[in-house]
Coordinates of C-alpha atoms in Angstrom, one line a residue:
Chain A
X1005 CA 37.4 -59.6 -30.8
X1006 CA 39.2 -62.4 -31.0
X1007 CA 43.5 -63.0 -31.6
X1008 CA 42.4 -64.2 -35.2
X1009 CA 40.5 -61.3 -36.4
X1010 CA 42.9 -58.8 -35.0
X1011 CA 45.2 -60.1 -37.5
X1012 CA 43.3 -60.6 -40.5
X1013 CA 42.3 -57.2 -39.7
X1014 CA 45.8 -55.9 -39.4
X1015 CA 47.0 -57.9 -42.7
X1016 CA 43.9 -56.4 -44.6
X1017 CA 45.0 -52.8 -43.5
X1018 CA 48.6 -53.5 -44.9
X1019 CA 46.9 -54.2 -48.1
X1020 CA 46.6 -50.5 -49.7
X1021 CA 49.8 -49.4 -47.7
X1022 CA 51.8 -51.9 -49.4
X1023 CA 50.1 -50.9 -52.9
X1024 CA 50.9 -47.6 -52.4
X1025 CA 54.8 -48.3 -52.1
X1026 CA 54.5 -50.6 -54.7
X1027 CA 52.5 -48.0 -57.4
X1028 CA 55.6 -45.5 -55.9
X1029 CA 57.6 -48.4 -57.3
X1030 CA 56.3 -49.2 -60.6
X1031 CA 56.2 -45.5 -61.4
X1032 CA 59.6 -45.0 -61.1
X1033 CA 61.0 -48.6 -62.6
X1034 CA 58.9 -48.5 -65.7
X1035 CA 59.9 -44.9 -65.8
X1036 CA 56.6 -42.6 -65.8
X1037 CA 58.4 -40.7 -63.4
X1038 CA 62.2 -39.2 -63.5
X1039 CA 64.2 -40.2 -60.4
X1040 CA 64.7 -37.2 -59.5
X1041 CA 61.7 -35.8 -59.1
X1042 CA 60.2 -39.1 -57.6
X1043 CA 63.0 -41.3 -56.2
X1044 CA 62.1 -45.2 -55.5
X1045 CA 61.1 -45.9 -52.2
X1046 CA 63.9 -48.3 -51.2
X1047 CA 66.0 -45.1 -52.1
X1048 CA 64.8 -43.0 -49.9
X1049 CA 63.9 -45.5 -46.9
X1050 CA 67.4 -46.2 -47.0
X1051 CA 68.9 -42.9 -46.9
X1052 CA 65.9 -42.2 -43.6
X1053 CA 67.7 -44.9 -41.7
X1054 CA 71.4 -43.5 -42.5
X1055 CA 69.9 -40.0 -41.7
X1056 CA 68.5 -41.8 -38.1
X1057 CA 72.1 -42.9 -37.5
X1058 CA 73.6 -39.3 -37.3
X1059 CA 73.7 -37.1 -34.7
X1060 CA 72.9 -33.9 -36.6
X1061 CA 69.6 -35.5 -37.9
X1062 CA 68.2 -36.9 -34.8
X1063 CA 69.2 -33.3 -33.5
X1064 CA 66.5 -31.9 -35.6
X1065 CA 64.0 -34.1 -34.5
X1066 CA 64.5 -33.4 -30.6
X1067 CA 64.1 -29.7 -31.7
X1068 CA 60.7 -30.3 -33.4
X1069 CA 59.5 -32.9 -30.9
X1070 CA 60.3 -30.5 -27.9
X1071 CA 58.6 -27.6 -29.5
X1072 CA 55.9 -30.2 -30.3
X1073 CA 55.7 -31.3 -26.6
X1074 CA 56.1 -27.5 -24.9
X1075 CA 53.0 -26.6 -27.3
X1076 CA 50.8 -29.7 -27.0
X1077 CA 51.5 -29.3 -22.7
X1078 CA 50.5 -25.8 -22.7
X1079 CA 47.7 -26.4 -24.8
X1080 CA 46.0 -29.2 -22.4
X1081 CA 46.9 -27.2 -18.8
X1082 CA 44.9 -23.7 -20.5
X1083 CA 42.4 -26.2 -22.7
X1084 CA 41.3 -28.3 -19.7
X1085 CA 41.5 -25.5 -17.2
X1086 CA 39.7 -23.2 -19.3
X1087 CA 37.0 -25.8 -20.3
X1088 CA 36.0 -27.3 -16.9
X1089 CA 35.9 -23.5 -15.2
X1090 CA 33.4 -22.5 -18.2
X1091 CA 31.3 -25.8 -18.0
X1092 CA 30.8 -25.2 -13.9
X1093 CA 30.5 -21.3 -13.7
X1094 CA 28.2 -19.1 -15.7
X1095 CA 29.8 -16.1 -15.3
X1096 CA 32.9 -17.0 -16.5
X1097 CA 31.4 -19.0 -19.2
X1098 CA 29.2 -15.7 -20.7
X1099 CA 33.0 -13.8 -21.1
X1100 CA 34.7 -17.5 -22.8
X1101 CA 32.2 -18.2 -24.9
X1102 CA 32.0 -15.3 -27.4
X1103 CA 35.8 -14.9 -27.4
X1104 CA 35.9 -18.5 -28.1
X1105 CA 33.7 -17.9 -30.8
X1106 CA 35.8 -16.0 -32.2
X1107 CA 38.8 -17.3 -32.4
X1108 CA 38.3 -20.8 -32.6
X1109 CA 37.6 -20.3 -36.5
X1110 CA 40.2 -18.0 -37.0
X1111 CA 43.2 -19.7 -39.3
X1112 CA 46.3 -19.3 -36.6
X1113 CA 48.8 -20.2 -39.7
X1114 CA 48.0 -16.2 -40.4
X1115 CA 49.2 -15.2 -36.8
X1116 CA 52.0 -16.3 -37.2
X1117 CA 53.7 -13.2 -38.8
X1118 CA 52.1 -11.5 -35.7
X1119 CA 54.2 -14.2 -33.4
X1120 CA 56.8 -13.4 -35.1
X1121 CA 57.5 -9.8 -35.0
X1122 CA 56.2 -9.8 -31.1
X1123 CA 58.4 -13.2 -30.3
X1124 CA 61.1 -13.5 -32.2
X1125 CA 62.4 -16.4 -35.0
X1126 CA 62.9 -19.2 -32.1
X1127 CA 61.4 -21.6 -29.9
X1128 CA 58.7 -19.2 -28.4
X1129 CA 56.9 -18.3 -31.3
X1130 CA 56.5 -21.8 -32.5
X1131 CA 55.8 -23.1 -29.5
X1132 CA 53.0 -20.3 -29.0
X1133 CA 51.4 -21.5 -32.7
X1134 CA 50.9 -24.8 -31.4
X1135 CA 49.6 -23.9 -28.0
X1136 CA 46.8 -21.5 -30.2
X1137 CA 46.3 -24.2 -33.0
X1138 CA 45.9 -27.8 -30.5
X1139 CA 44.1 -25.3 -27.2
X1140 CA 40.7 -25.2 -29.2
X1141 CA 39.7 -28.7 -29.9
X1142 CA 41.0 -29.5 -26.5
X1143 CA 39.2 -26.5 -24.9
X1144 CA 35.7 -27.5 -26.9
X1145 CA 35.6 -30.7 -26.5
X1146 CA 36.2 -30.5 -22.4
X1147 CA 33.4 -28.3 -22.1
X1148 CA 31.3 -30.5 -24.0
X1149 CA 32.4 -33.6 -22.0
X1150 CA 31.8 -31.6 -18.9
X1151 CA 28.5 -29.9 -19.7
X1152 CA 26.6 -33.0 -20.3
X1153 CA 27.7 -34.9 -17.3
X1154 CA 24.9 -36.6 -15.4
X1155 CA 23.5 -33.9 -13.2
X1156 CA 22.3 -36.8 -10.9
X1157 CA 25.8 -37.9 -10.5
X1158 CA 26.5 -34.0 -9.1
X1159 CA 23.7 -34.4 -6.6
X1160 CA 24.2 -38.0 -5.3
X1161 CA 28.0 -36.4 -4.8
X1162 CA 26.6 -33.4 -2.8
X1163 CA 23.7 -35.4 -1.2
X1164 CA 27.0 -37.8 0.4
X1165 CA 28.5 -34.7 1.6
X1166 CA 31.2 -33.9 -1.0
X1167 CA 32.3 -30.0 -0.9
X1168 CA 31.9 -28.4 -4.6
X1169 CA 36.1 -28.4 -5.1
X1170 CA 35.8 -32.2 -4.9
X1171 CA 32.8 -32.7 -6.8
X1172 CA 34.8 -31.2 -10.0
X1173 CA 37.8 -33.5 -9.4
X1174 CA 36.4 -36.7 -8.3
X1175 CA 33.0 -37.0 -10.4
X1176 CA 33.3 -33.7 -13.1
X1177 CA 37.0 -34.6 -14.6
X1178 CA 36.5 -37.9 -14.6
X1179 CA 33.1 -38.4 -16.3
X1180 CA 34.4 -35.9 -18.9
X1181 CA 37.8 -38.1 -19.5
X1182 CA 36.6 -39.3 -22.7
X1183 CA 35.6 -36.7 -24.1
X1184 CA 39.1 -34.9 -23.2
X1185 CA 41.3 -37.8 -24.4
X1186 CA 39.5 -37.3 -27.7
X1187 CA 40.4 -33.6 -27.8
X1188 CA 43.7 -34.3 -27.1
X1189 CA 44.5 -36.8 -30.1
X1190 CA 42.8 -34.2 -32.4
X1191 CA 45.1 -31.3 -30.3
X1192 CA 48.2 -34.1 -30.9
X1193 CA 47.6 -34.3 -34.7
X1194 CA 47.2 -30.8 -34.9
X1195 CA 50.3 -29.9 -33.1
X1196 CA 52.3 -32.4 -35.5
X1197 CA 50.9 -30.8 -38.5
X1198 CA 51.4 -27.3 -36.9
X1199 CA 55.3 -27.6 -35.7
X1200 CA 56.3 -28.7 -38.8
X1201 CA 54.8 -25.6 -40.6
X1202 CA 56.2 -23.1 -38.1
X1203 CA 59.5 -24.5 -39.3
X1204 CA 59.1 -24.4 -42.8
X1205 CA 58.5 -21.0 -42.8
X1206 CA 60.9 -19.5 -40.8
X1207 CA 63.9 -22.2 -38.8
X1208 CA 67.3 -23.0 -38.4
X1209 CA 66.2 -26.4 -36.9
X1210 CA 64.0 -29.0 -37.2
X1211 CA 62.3 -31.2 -39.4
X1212 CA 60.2 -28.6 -41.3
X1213 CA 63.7 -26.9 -41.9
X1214 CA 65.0 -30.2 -43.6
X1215 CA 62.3 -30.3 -45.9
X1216 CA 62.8 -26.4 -46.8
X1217 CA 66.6 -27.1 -47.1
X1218 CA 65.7 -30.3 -49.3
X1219 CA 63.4 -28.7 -51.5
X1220 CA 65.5 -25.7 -52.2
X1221 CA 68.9 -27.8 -53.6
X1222 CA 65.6 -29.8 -55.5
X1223 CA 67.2 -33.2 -53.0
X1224 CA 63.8 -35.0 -53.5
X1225 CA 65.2 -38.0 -51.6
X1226 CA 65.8 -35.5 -48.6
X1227 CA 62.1 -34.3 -48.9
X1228 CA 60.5 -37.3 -48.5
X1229 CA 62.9 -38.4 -44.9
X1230 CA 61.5 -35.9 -43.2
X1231 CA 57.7 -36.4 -44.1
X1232 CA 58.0 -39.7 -43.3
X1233 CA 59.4 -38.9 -40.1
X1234 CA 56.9 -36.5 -39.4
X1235 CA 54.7 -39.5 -40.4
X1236 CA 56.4 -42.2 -38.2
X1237 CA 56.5 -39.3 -34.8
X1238 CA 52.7 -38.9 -35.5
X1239 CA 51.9 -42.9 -35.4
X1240 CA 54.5 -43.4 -32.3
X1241 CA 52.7 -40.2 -30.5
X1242 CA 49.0 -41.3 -31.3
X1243 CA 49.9 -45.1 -30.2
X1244 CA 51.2 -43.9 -26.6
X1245 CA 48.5 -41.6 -26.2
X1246 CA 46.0 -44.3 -26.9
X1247 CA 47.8 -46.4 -24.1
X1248 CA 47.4 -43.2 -21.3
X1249 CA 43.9 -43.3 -22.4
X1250 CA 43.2 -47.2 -22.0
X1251 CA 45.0 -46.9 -18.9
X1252 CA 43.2 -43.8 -18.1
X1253 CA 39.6 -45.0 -18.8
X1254 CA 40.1 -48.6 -17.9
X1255 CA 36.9 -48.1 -15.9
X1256 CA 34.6 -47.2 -18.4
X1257 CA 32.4 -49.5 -20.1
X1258 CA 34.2 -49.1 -23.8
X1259 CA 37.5 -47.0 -24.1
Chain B
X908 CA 10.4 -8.7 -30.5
X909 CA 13.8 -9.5 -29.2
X910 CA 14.6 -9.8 -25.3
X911 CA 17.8 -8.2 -23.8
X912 CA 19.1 -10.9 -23.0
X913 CA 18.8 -13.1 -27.0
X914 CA 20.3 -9.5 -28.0
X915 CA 22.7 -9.7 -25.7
X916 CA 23.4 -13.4 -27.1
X917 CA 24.1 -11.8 -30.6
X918 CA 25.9 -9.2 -30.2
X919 CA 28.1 -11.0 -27.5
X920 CA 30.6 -11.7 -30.7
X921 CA 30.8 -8.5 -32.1
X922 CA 31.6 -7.2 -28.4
X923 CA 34.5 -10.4 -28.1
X924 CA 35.6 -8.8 -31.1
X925 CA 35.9 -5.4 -30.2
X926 CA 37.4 -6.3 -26.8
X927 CA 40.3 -8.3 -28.5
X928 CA 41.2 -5.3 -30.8
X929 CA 41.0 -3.3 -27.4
X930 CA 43.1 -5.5 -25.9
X931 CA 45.8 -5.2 -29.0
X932 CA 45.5 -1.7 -29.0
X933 CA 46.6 -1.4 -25.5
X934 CA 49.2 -3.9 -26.0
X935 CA 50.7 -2.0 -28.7
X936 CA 50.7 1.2 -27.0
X937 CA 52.3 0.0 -24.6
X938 CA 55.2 -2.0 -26.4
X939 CA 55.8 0.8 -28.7
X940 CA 57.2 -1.4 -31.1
X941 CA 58.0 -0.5 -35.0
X942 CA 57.2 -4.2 -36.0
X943 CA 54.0 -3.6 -34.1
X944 CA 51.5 -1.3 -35.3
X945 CA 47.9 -0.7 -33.1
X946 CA 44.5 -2.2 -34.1
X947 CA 43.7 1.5 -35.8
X948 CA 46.8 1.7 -37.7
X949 CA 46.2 -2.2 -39.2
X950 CA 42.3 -1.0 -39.5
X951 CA 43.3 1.5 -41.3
X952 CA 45.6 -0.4 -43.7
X953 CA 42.7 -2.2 -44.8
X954 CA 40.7 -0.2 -47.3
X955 CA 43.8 0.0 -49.4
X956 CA 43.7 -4.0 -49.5
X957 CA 40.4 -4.3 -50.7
X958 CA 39.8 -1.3 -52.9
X959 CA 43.1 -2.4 -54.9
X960 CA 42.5 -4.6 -57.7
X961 CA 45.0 -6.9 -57.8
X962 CA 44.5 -7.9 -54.2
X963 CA 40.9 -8.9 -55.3
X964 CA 41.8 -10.8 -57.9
X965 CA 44.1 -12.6 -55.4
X966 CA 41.3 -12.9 -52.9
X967 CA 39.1 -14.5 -55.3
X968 CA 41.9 -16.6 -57.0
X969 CA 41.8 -18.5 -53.4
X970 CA 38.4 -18.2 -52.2
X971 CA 37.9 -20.7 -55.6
X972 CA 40.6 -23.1 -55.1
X973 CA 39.2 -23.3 -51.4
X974 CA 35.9 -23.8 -52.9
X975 CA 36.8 -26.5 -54.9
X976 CA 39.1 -28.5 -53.1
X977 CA 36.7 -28.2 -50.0
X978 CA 33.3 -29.4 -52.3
X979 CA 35.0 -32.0 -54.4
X980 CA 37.0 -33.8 -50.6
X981 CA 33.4 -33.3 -48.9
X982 CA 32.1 -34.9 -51.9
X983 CA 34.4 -37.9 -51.8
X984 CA 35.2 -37.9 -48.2
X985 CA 31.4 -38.7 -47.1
X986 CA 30.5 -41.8 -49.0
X987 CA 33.9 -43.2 -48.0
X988 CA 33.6 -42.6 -44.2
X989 CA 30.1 -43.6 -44.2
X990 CA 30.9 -47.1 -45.7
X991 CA 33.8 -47.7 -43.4
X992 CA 31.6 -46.7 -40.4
X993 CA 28.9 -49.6 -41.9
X994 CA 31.7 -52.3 -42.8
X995 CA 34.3 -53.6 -41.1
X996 CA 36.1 -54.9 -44.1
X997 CA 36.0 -51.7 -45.4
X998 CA 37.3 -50.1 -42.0
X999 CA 40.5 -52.2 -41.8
X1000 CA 41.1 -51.7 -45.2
X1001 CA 41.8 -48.3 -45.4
X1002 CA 42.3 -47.1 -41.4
X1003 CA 45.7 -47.5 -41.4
X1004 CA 47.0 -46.0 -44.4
X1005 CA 44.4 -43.3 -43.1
X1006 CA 46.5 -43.0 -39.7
X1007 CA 49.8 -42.9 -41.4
X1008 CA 48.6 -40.3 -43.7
X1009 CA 47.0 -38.0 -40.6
X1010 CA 50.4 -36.5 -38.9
X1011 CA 51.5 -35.3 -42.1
X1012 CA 51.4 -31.8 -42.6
X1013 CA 49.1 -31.3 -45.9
X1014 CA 51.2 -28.1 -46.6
X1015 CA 54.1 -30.1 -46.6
X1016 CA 53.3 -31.8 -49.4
X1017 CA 53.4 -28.9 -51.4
X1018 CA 57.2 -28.7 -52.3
X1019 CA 56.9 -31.9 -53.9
X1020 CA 53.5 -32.1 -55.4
X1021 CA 55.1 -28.3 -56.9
X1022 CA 57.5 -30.7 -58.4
X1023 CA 55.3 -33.1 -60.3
X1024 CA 52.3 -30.2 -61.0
X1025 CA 53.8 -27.0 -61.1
X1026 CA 52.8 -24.0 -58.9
X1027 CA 49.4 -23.4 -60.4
X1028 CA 45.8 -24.7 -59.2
X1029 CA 46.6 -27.9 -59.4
X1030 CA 48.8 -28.7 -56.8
X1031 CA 46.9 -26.2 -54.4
X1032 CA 43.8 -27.5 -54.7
X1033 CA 44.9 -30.9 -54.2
X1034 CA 46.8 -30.1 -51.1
X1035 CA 43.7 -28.2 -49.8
X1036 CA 41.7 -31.4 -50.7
X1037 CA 43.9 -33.6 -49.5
X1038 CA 43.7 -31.1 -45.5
X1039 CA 39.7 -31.1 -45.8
X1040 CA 39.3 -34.7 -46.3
X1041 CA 41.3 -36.7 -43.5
X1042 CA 38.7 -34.8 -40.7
X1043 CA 35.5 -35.7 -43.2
X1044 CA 36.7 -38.8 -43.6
X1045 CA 36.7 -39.6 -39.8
X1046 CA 34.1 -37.7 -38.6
X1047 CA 31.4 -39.5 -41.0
X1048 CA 33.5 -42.7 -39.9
X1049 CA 32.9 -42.4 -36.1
X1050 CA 29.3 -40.9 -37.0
X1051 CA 28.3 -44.2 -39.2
X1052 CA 29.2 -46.4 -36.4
X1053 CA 27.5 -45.3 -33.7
X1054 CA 24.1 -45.2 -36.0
X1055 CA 21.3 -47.7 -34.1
X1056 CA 21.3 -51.1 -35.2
X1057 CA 17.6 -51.5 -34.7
X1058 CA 16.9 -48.9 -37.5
X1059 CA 18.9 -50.8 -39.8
X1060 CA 17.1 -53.7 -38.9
X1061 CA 13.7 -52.5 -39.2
X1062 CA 14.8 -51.1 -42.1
X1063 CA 16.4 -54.1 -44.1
X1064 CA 12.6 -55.9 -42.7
X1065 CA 10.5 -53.0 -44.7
X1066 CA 12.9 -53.9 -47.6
X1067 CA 15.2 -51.5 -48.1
X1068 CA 18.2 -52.6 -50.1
X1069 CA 22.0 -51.8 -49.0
X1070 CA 22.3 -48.7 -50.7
X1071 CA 19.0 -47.7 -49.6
X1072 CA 19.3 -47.9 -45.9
X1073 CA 22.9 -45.9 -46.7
X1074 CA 21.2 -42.9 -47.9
X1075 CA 17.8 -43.2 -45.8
X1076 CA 19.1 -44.1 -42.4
X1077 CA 22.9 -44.1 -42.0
X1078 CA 23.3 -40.7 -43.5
X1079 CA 20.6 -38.1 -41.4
X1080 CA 21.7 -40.4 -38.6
X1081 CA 25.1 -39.4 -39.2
X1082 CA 24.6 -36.3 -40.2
X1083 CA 25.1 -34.5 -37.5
X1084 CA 29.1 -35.9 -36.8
X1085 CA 29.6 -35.2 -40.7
X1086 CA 29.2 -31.3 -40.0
X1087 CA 31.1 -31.5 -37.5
X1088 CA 34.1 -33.0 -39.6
X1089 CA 32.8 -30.4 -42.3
X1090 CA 33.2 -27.8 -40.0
X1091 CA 36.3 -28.6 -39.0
X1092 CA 37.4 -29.1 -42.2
X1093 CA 36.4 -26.1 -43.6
X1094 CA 39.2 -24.2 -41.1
X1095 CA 41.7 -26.7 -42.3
X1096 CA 41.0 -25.8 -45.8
X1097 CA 41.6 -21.9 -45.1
X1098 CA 45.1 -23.3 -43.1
X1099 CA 46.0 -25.0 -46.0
X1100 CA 45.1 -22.5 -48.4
X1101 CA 46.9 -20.0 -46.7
X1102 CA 50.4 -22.4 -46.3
X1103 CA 50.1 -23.6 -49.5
X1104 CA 50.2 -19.6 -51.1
X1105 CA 53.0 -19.2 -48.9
X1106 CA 55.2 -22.0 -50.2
X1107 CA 54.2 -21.0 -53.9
X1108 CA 54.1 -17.6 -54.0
X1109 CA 52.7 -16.6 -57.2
X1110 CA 49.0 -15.8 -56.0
X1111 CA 46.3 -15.4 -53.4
X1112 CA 45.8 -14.0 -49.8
X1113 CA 48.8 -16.2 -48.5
X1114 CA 51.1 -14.6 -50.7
X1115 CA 50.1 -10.9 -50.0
X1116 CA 50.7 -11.8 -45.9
X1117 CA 53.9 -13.3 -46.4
X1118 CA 54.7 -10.7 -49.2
X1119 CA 54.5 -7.8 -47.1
X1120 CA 56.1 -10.0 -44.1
X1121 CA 59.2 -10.1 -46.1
X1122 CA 59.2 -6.5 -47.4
X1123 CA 58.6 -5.3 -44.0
X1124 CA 55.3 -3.6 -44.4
X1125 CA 53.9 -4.2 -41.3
X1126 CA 50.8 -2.5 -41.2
X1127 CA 50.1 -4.6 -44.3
X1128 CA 50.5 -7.9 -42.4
X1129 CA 48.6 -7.0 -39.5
X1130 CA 46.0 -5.7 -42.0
X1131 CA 46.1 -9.2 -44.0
X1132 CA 45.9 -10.8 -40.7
X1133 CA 42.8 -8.7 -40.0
X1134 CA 41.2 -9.6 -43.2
X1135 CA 41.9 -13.4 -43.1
X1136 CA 40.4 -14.0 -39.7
X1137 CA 36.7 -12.2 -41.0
X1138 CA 36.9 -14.7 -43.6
X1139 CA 37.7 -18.1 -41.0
X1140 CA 34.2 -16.4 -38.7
X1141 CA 32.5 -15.8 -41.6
X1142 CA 32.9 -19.0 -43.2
X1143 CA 32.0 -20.5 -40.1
X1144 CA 29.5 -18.6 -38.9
X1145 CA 27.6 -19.5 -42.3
X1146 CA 28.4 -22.6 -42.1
X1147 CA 27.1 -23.1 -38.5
X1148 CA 23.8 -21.5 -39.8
X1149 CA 23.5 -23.9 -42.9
X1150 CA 24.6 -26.6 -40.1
X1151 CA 21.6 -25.4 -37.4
X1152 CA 19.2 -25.9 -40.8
X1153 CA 20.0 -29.2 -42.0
X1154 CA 20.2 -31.0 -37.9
X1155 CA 17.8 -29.3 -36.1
X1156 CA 16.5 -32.1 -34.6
X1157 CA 19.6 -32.9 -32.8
X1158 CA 20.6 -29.5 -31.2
X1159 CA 22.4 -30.4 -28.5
X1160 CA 21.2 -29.0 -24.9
X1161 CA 24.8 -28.1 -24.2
X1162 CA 24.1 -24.6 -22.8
X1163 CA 22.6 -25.8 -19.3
X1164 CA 25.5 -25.1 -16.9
X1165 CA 25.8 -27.7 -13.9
X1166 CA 24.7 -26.5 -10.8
X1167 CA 26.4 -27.6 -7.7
X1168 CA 28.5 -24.6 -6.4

C-alpha cells in the first residue's frame, strides 16, 4: 500500500467521525435537543482539555489506568501460562478444560458483589474483575495458537537435539505469537470497558467515579469528559500495543 | 452406546462445576465470614428466587430486552461487517469511528442515554445492542476478508451478481468467524444487561443482585450470583450446539495435544 492510499484511506475514515460531531452539533444549535441534556461538542471538548490541565483530574486517570494495567498484567502472565501448559500436557489440559468451560461464559460483572464482600471497596477487587474478565480471551486464544502449531516444526526441533523446555520457548511461544497478541487486544478492550464499570459501581477514584459523580448533579458536560477519555486511553492503548506486536512479529509473513 | 471415556467428556462440566462450589464451600468455612455465606447456604437461597413471582417477572423482563437487543445488533451487525470485509471503501469508511467507539464502556452510556430515553426498554436495549454489535461487527469483518479469492472469481465467471456471491460464498465462508463474534457477543449482552439494570434500577436480574447487595442480604447475592452464571453456560452451551449445527464442516481439530515431552 502505497503513501497515497494510506491517506485517502485515513481522510475517508474521518468522514463519518466528523458527521457524527457535526449531527451532535446541529442537534443542539437548531435546538432538538436542550443543552443540558446534550451540550455541544465544542463545550464539552473544551472543558476535557481544562479538566486535563488539573491535577485532581489527571489523578483519576492514573488511578483507573493502574488498576487497568495491574489487571490486564495479571491477566496475560495466568492467560499465557495457563494456555501454553494445557496446549502441551494432557493431563493438565483434561482438569482446565471443563473449568474453563465453565467459567469462560459466566458474566464476571455479577462477581463482582462476591469481590466485594471477600476484597474490600479498593484497588484489589477491581483489579481482580479485570484479571477474570481480560484472562479468558487471552487464555483461549493461546491455546488455540499453541494447539495448532506445525507438529513438523516440534519434530525438526527435537530431531536437532533441542530438550522439550526449549522446544516450548523457542518454536511453541513463538509460532503461537499471533494468535496471543490477538487475545491480548481483545483482553485490552475488555479491561478498558471492565475498569471503568468496577468504578461506577462502587469508587472514590477514577474515571468511572467522574461519570457517577457527573451524572448524579445531572453535569452532562462532566459525563461526556470522561467517556471520551476512556475513549481516547482505549485508542492510545490499542495503537501501542499494535507497535509491540509489529515489533514483535516482524518476522512473520503478514503482522 | 456411549464409551467411558465420551461420558467422561460430558459430564466433565457438571464435575467442574461441582468442584468450584466445593472449592467455595471450603473457602467459606474456612473464612467464617458474615458477608460470606457457603455454596449450601446461597443453594439454598435459591428456590425462594425463583418460586417468587416478582423475581420472574424480573427474569423475564431481561431475558426479552437481551433477546431483542442481541437479534436486532446480530441482525444489523452481519451485513455490515461482511461488506466491510468485501470492500475496502467500505472498511475505511467506518473502521475508525468503529475503533473509537470500542474502549467505551457500553454500560457507560447508560446515564446519559437514561437522560434522553428514560429508564425503560429503550435505553437498555439499545445499550445492550449497542455491547453485542462492536464484536459482530468485527468478527464478520475479519471473517469476510480472509474468504478465498478464487471462489469469488469462479463465482462472478458462473455469473453470479454482487449480492449473490455475498450470500452464496462470503457468508458460509464466513460463517464460522461470525459465531464466534456471536458468541462472544452473546456474553457481552448478559454483561450489559446486567450493568445496565444496575445503573437503572427499576427492573430485572441486575437490580435484584445489586438490590440485595445494598440491603445486605447476602445469601441473596450469592444466590443471584448463582443463578446468573446458569444462565451465561446455558446460553452458551445452546448456543455452541446451534453453532456445531450450522459449521460442521469446519470443526476445528483443536483437541490433538502436541507431543514432544
Amino acid at each position: 500500500m502505497n503513501a497515497r492510499a494510506v491517506t485517502s484511506d485515513l481522510l475517508l475514515g474521518l468522514i463519518p467521525i466528523a458527521l457524527v460531531v457535526a449531527v451532535w452539533q446541529a442537534l443542539v444549535s437548531f435546538g432538538y435537543a436542550p443543552v443540558t441534556l446534550l451540550p455541544p461538542p465544542g463545550q464539552v471538548f473544551a472543558r476535557m482539555i481544562q479538566q486535563l490541565l488539573t491535577d485532581t483530574f489527571r489523578q483519576e486517570i492514573a488511578a483507573t489506568l493502574f488498576r487497568l494495567f495491574a489487571g490486564f498484567s495479571i491477566a496475560v502472565i495466568l492467560g499465557v501460562g495457563i494456555g501454553l501448559a494445557a496446549a502441551v500436557n494432557p493431563a493438565f489440559n483434561a482438569v482446565v478444560r471443563p473449568i474453563v468451560r465453565v467459567l469462560a461464559p459466566l458474566p464476571k460483572v455479577a462477581l463482582y458483589p462476591a469481590l466485594l464482600l471477600l476484597v474490600g471497596f479498593g484497588h484489589e477487587s477491581k483489579i481482580a474483575l479485570v484479571t477474570a474478565d481480560a484472562l479468558f480471551p487471552i487464555l483461549l486464544s493461546t491455546y488455540y495458537g499453541a494447539s495448532t502449531v506445525e507438529q513438523k516444526l516440534i519434530w525438526s526441533a527435537m530431531a536437532a537435539g533441542t530438550p522439550p523446555r526449549e522446544i516450548l520457548f523457542k518454536v511453541v511461544l513463538p509460532a503461537a505469537a499471533p494468535s496471543i497478541l490477538t487475545g491480548c487486544r481483545i483482553g485490552l478492550v475488555i479491561s478498558c470497558i471492565v475498569v471503568f464499570l468496577a468504578e461506577m459501581i462502587t469508587s472514590t477514584d477514577g474515571l468511572g467515579h467522574v461519570l457517577v459523580t457527573a451524572a448524579r448533579t445531572f453535569q452532562a458536560v462532566d459525563m461526556f469528559v470522561p467517556l471520551i477519555t476512556i475513549s481516547l486511553l482505549g485508542l492510545i492503548l490499542n495503537g501501542l500495543l499494535e507497535a509491540v506486536r509489529s515489533y514483535l512479529l516482524r518476522g512473520f509473513p503478514e503482522a | 452406546m456411549m464409551s467411558a471415556d465420551t461420558m467422561l467428556k460430558r459430564a466433565a462440566p457438571v464435575l467442574a462445576c461441582i468442584g468450584l462450589l466445593a472449592v467455595w464451600q471450603l473457602a467459606s468455612l474456612a473464612l467464617h465470614n458474615d458477608s460470606f455465606p457457603t455454596a449450601i447456604e446461597a443453594i439454598r437461597a435459591i428456590p425462594s428466587i425463583l418460586s417468587d413471582k416478582d423475581s420472574l417477572v424480573n427474569f423475564g423482563a431481561s431475558l426479552r430486552r437481551m433477546a431483542v437487543g442481541f437479534g436486532v445488533a446480530v441482525a444489523v451487525s452481519i451485513p455490515l461487517g461482511l461488506s466491510m470485509g468485501r470492500s475496502r471503501a467500505v472498511a475505511s469508511f467506518f473502521n475508525p469511528l468503529l475503533m473509537v467507539i470500542y474502549p467505551v464502556p457500553k454500560a457507560a452510556l447508560m446515564p446519559i442515554i437514561m437522560l434522553w430515553l428514560g429508564v425503560g426498554d429503550i435505553a437498555k436495549t439499545l445499550v445492550i445492542f449497542l455491547g453485542v454489535s462492536l464484536p459482530v461487527i468485527y468478527h464478520s469483518f475479519e471473517g469476510a476478508k480472509a474468504v478465498e479469492e478464487k471462489m469469488l472469481w469462479s463465482g462472478a465467471a458462473m455469473g453470479l451478481t454482487a449480492a449473490q456471491r455475498l450470500i452464496r460464498i462470503v457468508l458460509p465462508a464466513a460463517l464460522p468467524e461470525i459465531l464466534t463474534g456471536c458468541r462472544t457477543g452473546l456474553v457481552l449482552a448478559l454483561i450489559t444487561m446486567i450493568t445496565s439494570e444496575m445503573i437503572a434500577r427499576q427492573s430485572g436480574a441486575g437490580n435484584i443482585l445489586f438490590n440485595a447487595l445494598d440491603m445486605g442480604q447476602y445469601d441473596t447475592v450469592f444466590a443471584m450470583i448463582i443463578i446468573v452464571g446458569a444462565m451465561g453456560i446455558c446460553l452458551d452451551a445452546l448456543f455452541e450446539r446451534i453453532r456445531a449445527r450450522l459449521v460442521r464442516w469446519s470443526e476445528p481439530q483443536f483437541d490433538i495435544p502436541l507431543s514432544f515431552s
